[in-house]
Amino acid sequence: MSQEKLAKEIVELVGGEKNVDSLVHCATRLRFVLKDDAKADKAKLEKTEGIIAVKENGGQFQVVVGNKVPEVYSAIGQISNILDDSSGKEKPRKAAKGLGGIIDIISSIFAPLLGVMAGAGILKGLLLIASNIGWLETTETTYTILYAAADSLFYFLPLLLAVTTARKFQGNMFVAMTIAGALIYPSIVTLKSEGTPTDFFGIPVILMNYSSTVIPIILAVIVMSKLEKFFNKTLHDSVKNFVTPLFLLVIMVPLTLLVFGPFGVYVGNAIAAGLVAAFGFSPLLAGAVMGASWQLLVIFGIHWGLIPVFINNVAVYGQDGVKPAATASIFAQTGAAFGVMLKTKNKKLKTLAGSSTLTALFGITEPAIYGVTLPLKRPFIAGVIGGAVGGAIIGQAGTLAFASGAPGLLTLPIFYGPGGQGFPGLILGIVVSFVVSAVLTYILGFKDPVEEETTSESTSSAEQSGRTMNASDEEVLSPIEGTIVNLSEVPDPAFSSGAMGKGIAIEPTVGRVVAPFDGTVTVAFKKKHALAVVSDTGAEILVHVGVDTVKLDGQHFVSHIKEGDRVKAGDLLLEFDIAQIKAAGYHTVTPIIVTNSANYEEVIPQATGQVHSQELLLKLNSGKGEE
């Protein structure tokens, strides 16, 4: 599928351009903030070719597309107005709360910088190696020029964060950059370096070194954006375009130097000191915890809370002792994917595991995790164990990071410091984490997906015994009692058009959904209005109670299942109150869809009129049977 076509499908399936509040991307994910998450079709997105996984974390709707994310992101910009700069206009925002809100803010601010940050980090690491082994002298102008290219991002980091923070909070990015520039303005730097007593109209100013800092400018721009909205609403249109920036500069620069700057620096240093103390107390234990947990933090998006800490450590101390242990987690999941590739007999999974292993070696683990290890469960656990062992070795070795960059083969130079101390421990740790995870994956095993071609052996046996054999045919029993409705009559084009798959609909007379066959629950929607079950032979059935009932937010529904549950035909899955749903203004007609209809030659309805629960509803004909 072309990137343009994939971009178009993604925009449509997240609810259309008008449903997108903002969009940024990181190394592998498109990170949407949507006006209404309910309008996004997560199930169909997950089945779209080119999409690895779909996650909802920290107030963001994340579509994982792998290494091609820059191309897809760019294609979205070409087919829509989603990427147009909107910093100069206000629009309604959906603010996540609590931890989710904090993660959303941090990820939105840092995600656009990760690519260039990784590149600059690699260059900085290579220069460290070159100078340590004598290839380049730090006094050479060649070194000076290359070091400027590597270090400028980190030195002027407040300026870049001013831009991304302003975009996040719809502030004027040029005013934000001006405030950031004031923090690192030469005369201010000189006051700090010379220790000159400084005050602002008699109020003492505690000067800090703000180059490479993170928290002060983020706090300043957040407050600035709030003040900007206030002034723009208060001032007359004829003067606000220049008076608002005037007020913001006069207020925010002194306020940042007096309050936000020192506060941010102290907080950042305190967090860094706490993590450094943990590694000082027991580097082996702290490294094991970091190595085991890093990929878990990534899955839930919580790792964003640590990224500013890593950057702050490098800025304040010139080095970071926390991040190296996370590298073990990266290589552990890589090893687990490699173990799957060695063990699986499924050709498709072997190809996926092989390509994911190669990608993960360079620090992009999402394809390996979401496509291979996490769905198979045991390999992911093996990766966690391998990460803990490798992380313990790295922590005990005292490995340090001297620049920023996503852990991977290309960024190993950022861990090579003066004399190479701790670097051998890093190499040993990542090798051990890779090997342990691969071996454990191979030993523990996993449920290997059966390839469709294996049914040919059953067909051959049937031919030999003279019997008719349709190994892939399936019968679907009615999960609901009610009146049969043609799918084309469902008042929702997603179902009536057949876009979701072939099937049938039922107007329920009893508010109960039961299992249509023996199988496994693959999706149990949080809003409880729908569920999906896959049979032991591969039929995938979606039961969607009512139309637009997702908007009820779970009211009038009682779920009796969770994802991964094994069920038998007739087991109670869901209960719902028909009268209350109708009273709320929603249709209760329930589509029953074969979401993998393409795998069957025919999907044949077997019931008309009234149908009782567990009566034959559909026959799925694979067309592979022989006489």
mmCIF file of C-alpha atoms in Angstrom, residues 179-545:
data_model
loop_
_atom_site.group_PDB
_atom_site.id
_atom_site.type_symbol
_atom_site.label_atom_id
_atom_site.label_comp_id
_atom_site.label_asym_id
_atom_site.label_seq_id
_atom_site.Cartn_x
_atom_site.Cartn_y
_atom_site.Cartn_z
ATOM 1 C CA ILE A 179 11.649 34.350 26.098
ATOM 2 C CA ALA A 180 13.893 31.296 25.698
ATOM 3 C CA GLY A 181 16.507 33.423 23.964
ATOM 4 C CA ALA A 182 16.546 35.830 26.897
ATOM 5 C CA LEU A 183 17.458 32.953 29.248
ATOM 6 C CA ILE A 184 20.636 32.208 27.277
ATOM 7 C CA TYR A 185 21.355 35.779 26.108
ATOM 8 C CA PRO A 186 25.112 36.538 26.337
ATOM 9 C CA SER A 187 24.779 39.373 28.886
ATOM 10 C CA ILE A 188 22.628 37.172 31.161
ATOM 11 C CA VAL A 189 25.149 34.341 30.822
ATOM 12 C CA THR A 190 27.933 36.794 31.691
ATOM 13 C CA LEU A 191 26.114 37.942 34.843
ATOM 14 C CA LYS A 192 25.891 34.307 35.940
ATOM 15 C CA SER A 193 29.466 33.356 35.039
ATOM 16 C CA GLU A 194 30.984 36.428 36.740
ATOM 17 C CA GLY A 195 28.793 36.061 39.818
ATOM 18 C CA THR A 196 27.448 39.614 39.509
ATOM 19 C CA PRO A 197 24.723 40.373 42.109
ATOM 20 C CA THR A 198 21.526 40.748 40.090
ATOM 21 C CA ASP A 199 18.134 42.194 40.949
ATOM 22 C CA PHE A 200 14.966 43.270 39.168
ATOM 23 C CA PHE A 201 13.624 46.514 40.640
ATOM 24 C CA GLY A 202 15.208 45.536 43.938
ATOM 25 C CA ILE A 203 14.006 41.903 43.867
ATOM 26 C CA PRO A 204 17.027 39.538 44.015
ATOM 27 C CA VAL A 205 17.423 37.287 40.951
ATOM 28 C CA ILE A 206 19.003 33.858 41.389
ATOM 29 C CA LEU A 207 20.716 33.294 38.071
ATOM 30 C CA MET A 208 21.094 29.782 36.667
ATOM 31 C CA ASN A 209 22.744 28.249 33.641
ATOM 32 C CA TYR A 210 19.748 27.718 31.343
ATOM 33 C CA SER A 211 21.458 26.230 28.299
ATOM 34 C CA SER A 212 20.300 22.602 27.823
ATOM 35 C CA THR A 213 17.631 22.974 30.513
ATOM 36 C CA VAL A 214 14.140 21.559 30.081
ATOM 37 C CA ILE A 215 11.686 22.429 32.836
ATOM 38 C CA PRO A 216 12.109 26.253 33.119
ATOM 39 C CA ILE A 217 11.140 27.087 29.535
ATOM 40 C CA ILE A 218 8.272 24.572 29.491
ATOM 41 C CA LEU A 219 6.759 26.160 32.617
ATOM 42 C CA ALA A 220 7.318 29.648 31.209
ATOM 43 C CA VAL A 221 5.638 28.925 27.871
ATOM 44 C CA ILE A 222 2.659 27.210 29.489
ATOM 45 C CA VAL A 223 2.004 30.298 31.623
ATOM 46 C CA MET A 224 2.740 32.584 28.662
ATOM 47 C CA SER A 225 0.102 30.820 26.534
ATOM 48 C CA LYS A 226 -2.519 31.378 29.238
ATOM 49 C CA LEU A 227 -1.645 35.051 29.569
ATOM 50 C CA GLU A 228 -1.642 35.458 25.803
ATOM 51 C CA LYS A 229 -5.233 34.236 25.544
ATOM 52 C CA PHE A 230 -6.239 36.618 28.339
ATOM 53 C CA PHE A 231 -4.627 39.651 26.694
ATOM 54 C CA ASN A 232 -5.983 38.774 23.244
ATOM 55 C CA LYS A 233 -9.517 38.672 24.644
ATOM 56 C CA THR A 234 -9.044 41.841 26.700
ATOM 57 C CA LEU A 235 -7.193 44.166 24.365
ATOM 58 C CA HIS A 236 -8.736 45.900 21.372
ATOM 59 C CA ASP A 237 -8.134 44.290 17.966
ATOM 60 C CA SER A 238 -6.318 47.401 16.732
ATOM 61 C CA VAL A 239 -3.466 47.059 19.275
ATOM 62 C CA LYS A 240 -3.367 43.481 20.521
ATOM 63 C CA ASN A 241 -1.033 42.218 17.771
ATOM 64 C CA PHE A 242 1.873 44.219 19.199
ATOM 65 C CA VAL A 243 0.720 45.101 22.727
ATOM 66 C CA THR A 244 0.125 41.444 23.702
ATOM 67 C CA PRO A 245 3.722 40.431 22.806
ATOM 68 C CA LEU A 246 4.979 43.543 24.651
ATOM 69 C CA PHE A 247 3.128 42.581 27.837
ATOM 70 C CA LEU A 248 4.227 38.968 27.540
ATOM 71 C CA LEU A 249 7.917 39.848 27.233
ATOM 72 C CA VAL A 250 7.827 42.418 30.036
ATOM 73 C CA ILE A 251 6.047 39.983 32.359
ATOM 74 C CA MET A 252 7.418 36.575 31.407
ATOM 75 C CA VAL A 253 11.167 37.182 31.066
ATOM 76 C CA PRO A 254 11.577 38.645 34.592
ATOM 77 C CA LEU A 255 9.056 36.123 36.006
ATOM 78 C CA THR A 256 10.976 33.224 34.455
ATOM 79 C CA LEU A 257 14.315 34.469 35.802
ATOM 80 C CA LEU A 258 12.804 35.120 39.236
ATOM 81 C CA VAL A 259 10.530 32.072 39.653
ATOM 82 C CA PHE A 260 10.166 29.478 36.900
ATOM 83 C CA GLY A 261 13.857 29.256 36.109
ATOM 84 C CA PRO A 262 15.204 28.546 39.590
ATOM 85 C CA PHE A 263 12.172 26.359 40.431
ATOM 86 C CA GLY A 264 12.556 24.295 37.272
ATOM 87 C CA VAL A 265 16.273 23.844 37.734
ATOM 88 C CA TYR A 266 15.878 22.821 41.385
ATOM 89 C CA VAL A 267 13.099 20.329 40.556
ATOM 90 C CA GLY A 268 15.048 18.830 37.678
ATOM 91 C CA ASN A 269 18.166 18.521 39.793
ATOM 92 C CA ALA A 270 16.202 16.953 42.655
ATOM 93 C CA ILE A 271 14.696 14.277 40.383
ATOM 94 C CA ALA A 272 18.076 13.584 38.832
ATOM 95 C CA ALA A 273 19.733 13.381 42.241
ATOM 96 C CA GLY A 274 17.076 10.907 43.409
ATOM 97 C CA LEU A 275 17.701 8.547 40.497
ATOM 98 C CA VAL A 276 21.459 8.914 40.848
ATOM 99 C CA ALA A 277 21.104 8.052 44.545
ATOM 100 C CA ALA A 278 19.110 4.914 43.670
ATOM 101 C CA PHE A 279 21.909 3.747 41.387
ATOM 102 C CA GLY A 280 24.446 4.720 44.041
ATOM 103 C CA PHE A 281 22.661 2.625 46.675
ATOM 104 C CA SER A 282 22.515 -0.541 44.547
ATOM 105 C CA PRO A 283 23.531 -0.154 40.920
ATOM 106 C CA LEU A 284 22.892 -3.854 40.283
ATOM 107 C CA LEU A 285 19.311 -3.743 41.610
ATOM 108 C CA ALA A 286 18.499 -0.359 40.060
ATOM 109 C CA GLY A 287 19.876 -1.518 36.706
ATOM 110 C CA ALA A 288 17.827 -4.718 36.869
ATOM 111 C CA VAL A 289 14.634 -2.779 37.572
ATOM 112 C CA MET A 290 15.293 -0.336 34.733
ATOM 113 C CA GLY A 291 16.232 -3.126 32.316
ATOM 114 C CA ALA A 292 13.122 -5.124 33.156
ATOM 115 C CA SER A 293 10.641 -2.264 33.189
ATOM 116 C CA TRP A 294 11.665 0.081 30.373
ATOM 117 C CA GLN A 295 9.629 -1.585 27.619
ATOM 118 C CA LEU A 296 6.647 -1.849 29.972
ATOM 119 C CA LEU A 297 6.927 1.916 30.517
ATOM 120 C CA VAL A 298 7.090 2.401 26.740
ATOM 121 C CA ILE A 299 3.907 0.364 26.197
ATOM 122 C CA PHE A 300 1.971 2.567 28.610
ATOM 123 C CA GLY A 301 3.692 5.771 27.461
ATOM 124 C CA ILE A 302 5.063 6.443 30.952
ATOM 125 C CA HIS A 303 8.668 6.474 29.691
ATOM 126 C CA TRP A 304 8.092 10.058 28.538
ATOM 127 C CA GLY A 305 8.308 11.130 32.161
ATOM 128 C CA LEU A 306 11.937 9.966 32.308
ATOM 129 C CA ILE A 307 13.192 11.469 29.055
ATOM 130 C CA PRO A 308 13.495 15.010 30.518
ATOM 131 C CA VAL A 309 15.413 13.467 33.428
ATOM 132 C CA PHE A 310 17.943 11.865 31.071
ATOM 133 C CA ILE A 311 18.415 15.163 29.235
ATOM 134 C CA ASN A 312 18.687 17.097 32.498
ATOM 135 C CA ASN A 313 21.341 14.718 33.842
ATOM 136 C CA VAL A 314 23.502 15.228 30.754
ATOM 137 C CA ALA A 315 22.965 18.997 30.965
ATOM 138 C CA VAL A 316 23.736 19.288 34.690
ATOM 139 C CA TYR A 317 26.332 16.576 35.255
ATOM 140 C CA GLY A 318 27.608 16.071 31.709
ATOM 141 C CA GLN A 319 26.581 12.422 31.985
ATOM 142 C CA ASP A 320 23.648 10.181 32.872
ATOM 143 C CA GLY A 321 23.862 6.861 34.729
ATOM 144 C CA VAL A 322 20.182 5.931 34.507
ATOM 145 C CA LYS A 323 19.588 5.597 30.773
ATOM 146 C CA PRO A 324 22.243 2.940 29.974
ATOM 147 C CA ALA A 325 20.324 0.205 31.803
ATOM 148 C CA ALA A 326 17.294 0.879 29.581
ATOM 149 C CA THR A 327 19.429 -0.208 26.631
ATOM 150 C CA ALA A 328 19.321 -3.776 27.936
ATOM 151 C CA SER A 329 15.538 -3.752 27.616
ATOM 152 C CA ILE A 330 15.790 -2.779 23.936
ATOM 153 C CA PHE A 331 18.180 -5.604 23.084
ATOM 154 C CA ALA A 332 16.242 -8.078 25.235
ATOM 155 C CA GLN A 333 13.055 -7.621 23.207
ATOM 156 C CA THR A 334 15.219 -7.834 20.076
ATOM 157 C CA GLY A 335 16.533 -11.187 21.287
ATOM 158 C CA ALA A 336 13.010 -12.396 22.053
ATOM 159 C CA ALA A 337 11.906 -11.549 18.501
ATOM 160 C CA PHE A 338 14.976 -13.371 17.193
ATOM 161 C CA GLY A 339 14.033 -16.417 19.288
ATOM 162 C CA VAL A 340 10.557 -16.381 17.738
ATOM 163 C CA MET A 341 12.105 -16.245 14.277
ATOM 164 C CA LEU A 342 14.219 -19.321 15.048
ATOM 165 C CA LYS A 343 11.400 -21.375 16.565
ATOM 166 C CA THR A 344 8.256 -20.577 14.590
ATOM 167 C CA LYS A 345 7.145 -22.788 11.711
ATOM 168 C CA ASN A 346 4.783 -20.116 10.441
ATOM 169 C CA LYS A 347 6.390 -18.483 7.391
ATOM 170 C CA LYS A 348 4.565 -15.181 7.805
ATOM 171 C CA LEU A 349 5.504 -14.909 11.492
ATOM 172 C CA LYS A 350 9.107 -15.909 10.721
ATOM 173 C CA THR A 351 9.368 -13.097 8.167
ATOM 174 C CA LEU A 352 7.794 -10.577 10.546
ATOM 175 C CA ALA A 353 10.020 -11.638 13.453
ATOM 176 C CA GLY A 354 13.124 -11.415 11.257
ATOM 177 C CA SER A 355 12.389 -7.919 9.970
ATOM 178 C CA SER A 356 11.368 -6.773 13.474
ATOM 179 C CA THR A 357 14.635 -8.086 14.900
ATOM 180 C CA LEU A 358 16.644 -6.043 12.415
ATOM 181 C CA THR A 359 14.607 -2.903 13.123
ATOM 182 C CA ALA A 360 14.842 -3.359 16.896
ATOM 183 C CA LEU A 361 18.638 -3.604 16.738
ATOM 184 C CA PHE A 362 18.596 0.064 15.772
ATOM 185 C CA GLY A 363 16.337 1.035 18.669
ATOM 186 C CA ILE A 364 12.890 0.815 17.033
ATOM 187 C CA THR A 365 11.204 -1.924 19.057
ATOM 188 C CA GLU A 366 7.508 -1.258 18.377
ATOM 189 C CA PRO A 367 7.261 -3.712 15.427
ATOM 190 C CA ALA A 368 8.941 -6.412 17.522
ATOM 191 C CA ILE A 369 6.813 -5.773 20.610
ATOM 192 C CA TYR A 370 3.386 -5.133 19.105
ATOM 193 C CA GLY A 371 3.792 -7.438 16.136
ATOM 194 C CA VAL A 372 5.660 -10.369 17.692
ATOM 195 C CA THR A 373 6.541 -10.674 21.388
ATOM 196 C CA LEU A 374 3.549 -9.089 23.131
ATOM 197 C CA PRO A 375 0.829 -10.968 21.153
ATOM 198 C CA LEU A 376 2.663 -14.256 21.847
ATOM 199 C CA LYS A 377 3.050 -13.326 25.568
ATOM 200 C CA ARG A 378 5.838 -15.709 26.608
ATOM 201 C CA PRO A 379 8.462 -14.105 24.368
ATOM 202 C CA PHE A 380 7.652 -10.718 25.901
ATOM 203 C CA ILE A 381 8.107 -12.173 29.397
ATOM 204 C CA ALA A 382 11.405 -13.695 28.262
ATOM 205 C CA GLY A 383 12.425 -10.216 27.095
ATOM 206 C CA VAL A 384 11.592 -8.715 30.482
ATOM 207 C CA ILE A 385 13.754 -11.349 32.210
ATOM 208 C CA GLY A 386 16.612 -10.843 29.752
ATOM 209 C CA GLY A 387 16.352 -7.078 30.220
ATOM 210 C CA ALA A 388 16.616 -7.451 33.999
ATOM 211 C CA VAL A 389 19.781 -9.580 33.714
ATOM 212 C CA GLY A 390 21.409 -7.259 31.190
ATOM 213 C CA GLY A 391 20.345 -4.150 33.090
ATOM 214 C CA ALA A 392 21.893 -5.512 36.293
ATOM 215 C CA ILE A 393 25.221 -6.041 34.494
ATOM 216 C CA ILE A 394 25.155 -2.536 32.982
ATOM 217 C CA GLY A 395 24.179 -0.931 36.281
ATOM 218 C CA GLN A 396 26.932 -2.751 38.177
ATOM 219 C CA ALA A 397 29.454 -1.756 35.500
ATOM 220 C CA GLY A 398 28.671 1.915 36.107
ATOM 221 C CA THR A 399 28.033 2.662 32.431
ATOM 222 C CA LEU A 400 27.247 6.309 31.668
ATOM 223 C CA ALA A 401 25.588 8.146 28.785
ATOM 224 C CA PHE A 402 27.283 11.334 27.633
ATOM 225 C CA ALA A 403 24.680 12.486 25.102
ATOM 226 C CA SER A 404 21.027 11.913 24.245
ATOM 227 C CA GLY A 405 19.695 9.406 21.733
ATOM 228 C CA ALA A 406 17.385 6.387 21.534
ATOM 229 C CA PRO A 407 19.310 3.234 22.602
ATOM 230 C CA GLY A 408 20.369 1.059 19.654
ATOM 231 C CA LEU A 409 23.398 -0.093 17.689
ATOM 232 C CA LEU A 410 23.973 3.293 16.068
ATOM 233 C CA THR A 411 23.809 5.182 19.361
ATOM 234 C CA LEU A 412 26.268 2.984 21.290
ATOM 235 C CA PRO A 413 28.950 5.711 20.899
ATOM 236 C CA ILE A 414 27.038 7.993 23.296
ATOM 237 C CA PHE A 415 27.970 5.574 26.105
ATOM 238 C CA TYR A 416 31.719 5.746 25.380
ATOM 239 C CA GLY A 417 33.293 8.253 27.733
ATOM 240 C CA PRO A 418 36.825 9.135 28.813
ATOM 241 C CA GLY A 419 38.923 5.983 28.880
ATOM 242 C CA GLY A 420 35.917 3.893 27.872
ATOM 243 C CA GLN A 421 35.023 3.203 31.520
ATOM 244 C CA GLY A 422 31.812 1.194 31.785
ATOM 245 C CA PHE A 423 31.570 0.668 28.036
ATOM 246 C CA PRO A 424 32.662 -3.006 28.117
ATOM 247 C CA GLY A 425 29.991 -3.594 30.763
ATOM 248 C CA LEU A 426 27.409 -2.085 28.415
ATOM 249 C CA ILE A 427 28.448 -4.383 25.558
ATOM 250 C CA LEU A 428 28.380 -7.409 27.867
ATOM 251 C CA GLY A 429 24.983 -6.380 29.237
ATOM 252 C CA ILE A 430 23.279 -5.988 25.869
ATOM 253 C CA VAL A 431 24.796 -9.231 24.540
ATOM 254 C CA VAL A 432 23.620 -11.138 27.624
ATOM 255 C CA SER A 433 20.147 -9.574 27.469
ATOM 256 C CA PHE A 434 19.842 -10.552 23.786
ATOM 257 C CA VAL A 435 21.062 -14.130 24.295
ATOM 258 C CA VAL A 436 19.096 -14.799 27.491
ATOM 259 C CA SER A 437 15.865 -13.543 25.912
ATOM 260 C CA ALA A 438 16.391 -15.519 22.688
ATOM 261 C CA VAL A 439 17.216 -18.748 24.546
ATOM 262 C CA LEU A 440 14.316 -18.359 27.003
ATOM 263 C CA THR A 441 11.932 -17.679 24.131
ATOM 264 C CA TYR A 442 13.090 -20.819 22.355
ATOM 265 C CA ILE A 443 12.853 -22.950 25.522
ATOM 266 C CA LEU A 444 9.575 -21.578 26.891
ATOM 267 C CA GLY A 445 7.989 -21.643 23.442
ATOM 268 C CA PHE A 446 4.684 -20.048 22.456
ATOM 269 C CA LYS A 447 1.468 -20.905 20.671
ATOM 270 C CA ASP A 448 2.656 -20.988 17.088
ATOM 271 C CA PRO A 449 -0.035 -19.701 14.675
ATOM 272 C CA VAL A 450 -1.156 -22.432 12.276
ATOM 273 C CA GLU A 451 -0.700 -21.630 8.604
ATOM 274 C CA GLU A 452 -3.641 -22.057 6.280
ATOM 275 C CA GLU A 453 -1.648 -24.455 4.120
ATOM 276 C CA THR A 454 -1.720 -27.059 6.904
ATOM 277 C CA THR A 455 -5.359 -27.769 6.090
ATOM 278 C CA SER A 456 -4.245 -29.444 2.893
ATOM 279 C CA GLU A 457 -2.959 -32.383 4.939
ATOM 280 C CA SER A 458 -6.421 -32.880 6.437
ATOM 281 C CA THR A 459 -7.940 -32.690 2.976
ATOM 282 C CA SER A 460 -5.554 -35.351 1.748
ATOM 283 C CA SER A 461 -6.524 -37.659 4.606
ATOM 284 C CA ALA A 462 -10.196 -37.119 3.837
ATOM 285 C CA GLU A 463 -9.652 -38.029 0.228
ATOM 286 C CA GLN A 464 -7.960 -41.255 1.262
ATOM 287 C CA SER A 465 -10.889 -42.248 3.500
ATOM 288 C CA GLY A 466 -13.514 -41.301 0.867
ATOM 289 C CA ARG A 467 -15.162 -38.657 3.058
ATOM 290 C CA THR A 468 -16.072 -35.023 2.227
ATOM 291 C CA MET A 469 -13.813 -32.679 4.187
ATOM 292 C CA ASN A 470 -14.401 -28.921 4.586
ATOM 293 C CA ALA A 471 -11.895 -28.291 7.369
ATOM 294 C CA SER A 472 -12.218 -24.502 7.230
ATOM 295 C CA ASP A 473 -16.031 -24.306 7.058
ATOM 296 C CA GLU A 474 -17.701 -22.882 10.143
ATOM 297 C CA GLU A 475 -21.126 -22.561 11.747
ATOM 298 C CA VAL A 476 -21.982 -19.472 13.752
ATOM 299 C CA LEU A 477 -24.781 -19.773 16.312
ATOM 300 C CA SER A 478 -26.963 -16.799 17.117
ATOM 301 C CA PRO A 479 -25.524 -14.799 20.029
ATOM 302 C CA ILE A 480 -28.808 -12.911 20.517
ATOM 303 C CA GLU A 481 -32.529 -13.658 20.579
ATOM 304 C CA GLY A 482 -34.649 -11.401 18.383
ATOM 305 C CA THR A 483 -35.785 -10.582 14.845
ATOM 306 C CA ILE A 484 -33.517 -10.989 11.823
ATOM 307 C CA VAL A 485 -32.718 -7.745 9.974
ATOM 308 C CA ASN A 486 -30.877 -7.516 6.664
ATOM 309 C CA LEU A 487 -27.445 -5.974 7.205
ATOM 310 C CA SER A 488 -28.141 -3.385 4.489
ATOM 311 C CA GLU A 489 -31.001 -2.018 6.634
ATOM 312 C CA VAL A 490 -28.777 -1.151 9.609
ATOM 313 C CA PRO A 491 -28.790 2.675 10.001
ATOM 314 C CA ASP A 492 -25.009 2.892 10.040
ATOM 315 C CA PRO A 493 -23.103 2.919 6.712
ATOM 316 C CA ALA A 494 -20.041 1.308 8.307
ATOM 317 C CA PHE A 495 -22.112 -1.863 8.680
ATOM 318 C CA SER A 496 -24.795 -1.538 6.006
ATOM 319 C CA SER A 497 -22.215 -0.969 3.257
ATOM 320 C CA GLY A 498 -20.378 -4.157 4.154
ATOM 321 C CA ALA A 499 -17.190 -2.194 4.822
ATOM 322 C CA MET A 500 -16.742 -3.948 8.163
ATOM 323 C CA GLY A 501 -17.435 -7.368 6.641
ATOM 324 C CA LYS A 502 -20.344 -9.603 5.708
ATOM 325 C CA GLY A 503 -22.932 -10.760 8.207
ATOM 326 C CA ILE A 504 -26.433 -10.186 9.481
ATOM 327 C CA ALA A 505 -28.248 -8.066 12.065
ATOM 328 C CA ILE A 506 -30.751 -8.814 14.822
ATOM 329 C CA GLU A 507 -33.285 -6.540 16.511
ATOM 330 C CA PRO A 508 -32.975 -7.990 20.036
ATOM 331 C CA THR A 509 -35.943 -8.962 22.188
ATOM 332 C CA VAL A 510 -33.744 -10.169 25.061
ATOM 333 C CA GLY A 511 -30.805 -8.117 26.315
ATOM 334 C CA ARG A 512 -28.212 -10.872 26.387
ATOM 335 C CA VAL A 513 -25.224 -11.704 24.176
ATOM 336 C CA VAL A 514 -23.790 -15.227 24.356
ATOM 337 C CA ALA A 515 -20.819 -16.869 22.661
ATOM 338 C CA PRO A 516 -21.610 -17.953 19.072
ATOM 339 C CA PHE A 517 -19.045 -20.784 19.219
ATOM 340 C CA ASP A 518 -16.100 -22.084 21.242
ATOM 341 C CA GLY A 519 -13.280 -19.598 21.044
ATOM 342 C CA THR A 520 -11.420 -16.657 22.576
ATOM 343 C CA VAL A 521 -12.494 -13.097 23.318
ATOM 344 C CA THR A 522 -10.164 -10.861 21.298
ATOM 345 C CA VAL A 523 -11.789 -7.479 21.928
ATOM 346 C CA ALA A 524 -13.877 -6.333 24.887
ATOM 347 C CA PHE A 525 -14.574 -2.643 24.345
ATOM 348 C CA LYS A 526 -14.229 -0.414 27.400
ATOM 349 C CA LYS A 527 -17.606 1.139 26.592
ATOM 350 C CA LYS A 528 -19.071 -2.421 26.771
ATOM 351 C CA HIS A 529 -21.231 -1.880 23.674
ATOM 352 C CA ALA A 530 -19.353 -4.330 21.459
ATOM 353 C CA LEU A 531 -17.113 -7.359 21.560
ATOM 354 C CA ALA A 532 -15.218 -9.654 19.229
ATOM 355 C CA VAL A 533 -14.664 -13.400 19.467
ATOM 356 C CA VAL A 534 -12.453 -15.643 17.338
ATOM 357 C CA SER A 535 -13.308 -19.321 16.980
ATOM 358 C CA ASP A 536 -10.814 -22.118 17.448
ATOM 359 C CA THR A 537 -10.741 -22.516 13.664
ATOM 360 C CA GLY A 538 -10.230 -18.830 12.917
ATOM 361 C CA ALA A 539 -13.642 -17.218 12.308
ATOM 362 C CA GLU A 540 -13.707 -13.656 13.678
ATOM 363 C CA ILE A 541 -17.116 -12.356 14.805
ATOM 364 C CA LEU A 542 -17.922 -8.815 15.927
ATOM 365 C CA VAL A 543 -21.140 -8.220 17.880
ATOM 366 C CA HIS A 544 -22.013 -4.507 18.028
ATOM 367 C CA VAL A 545 -25.058 -3.815 20.208
#
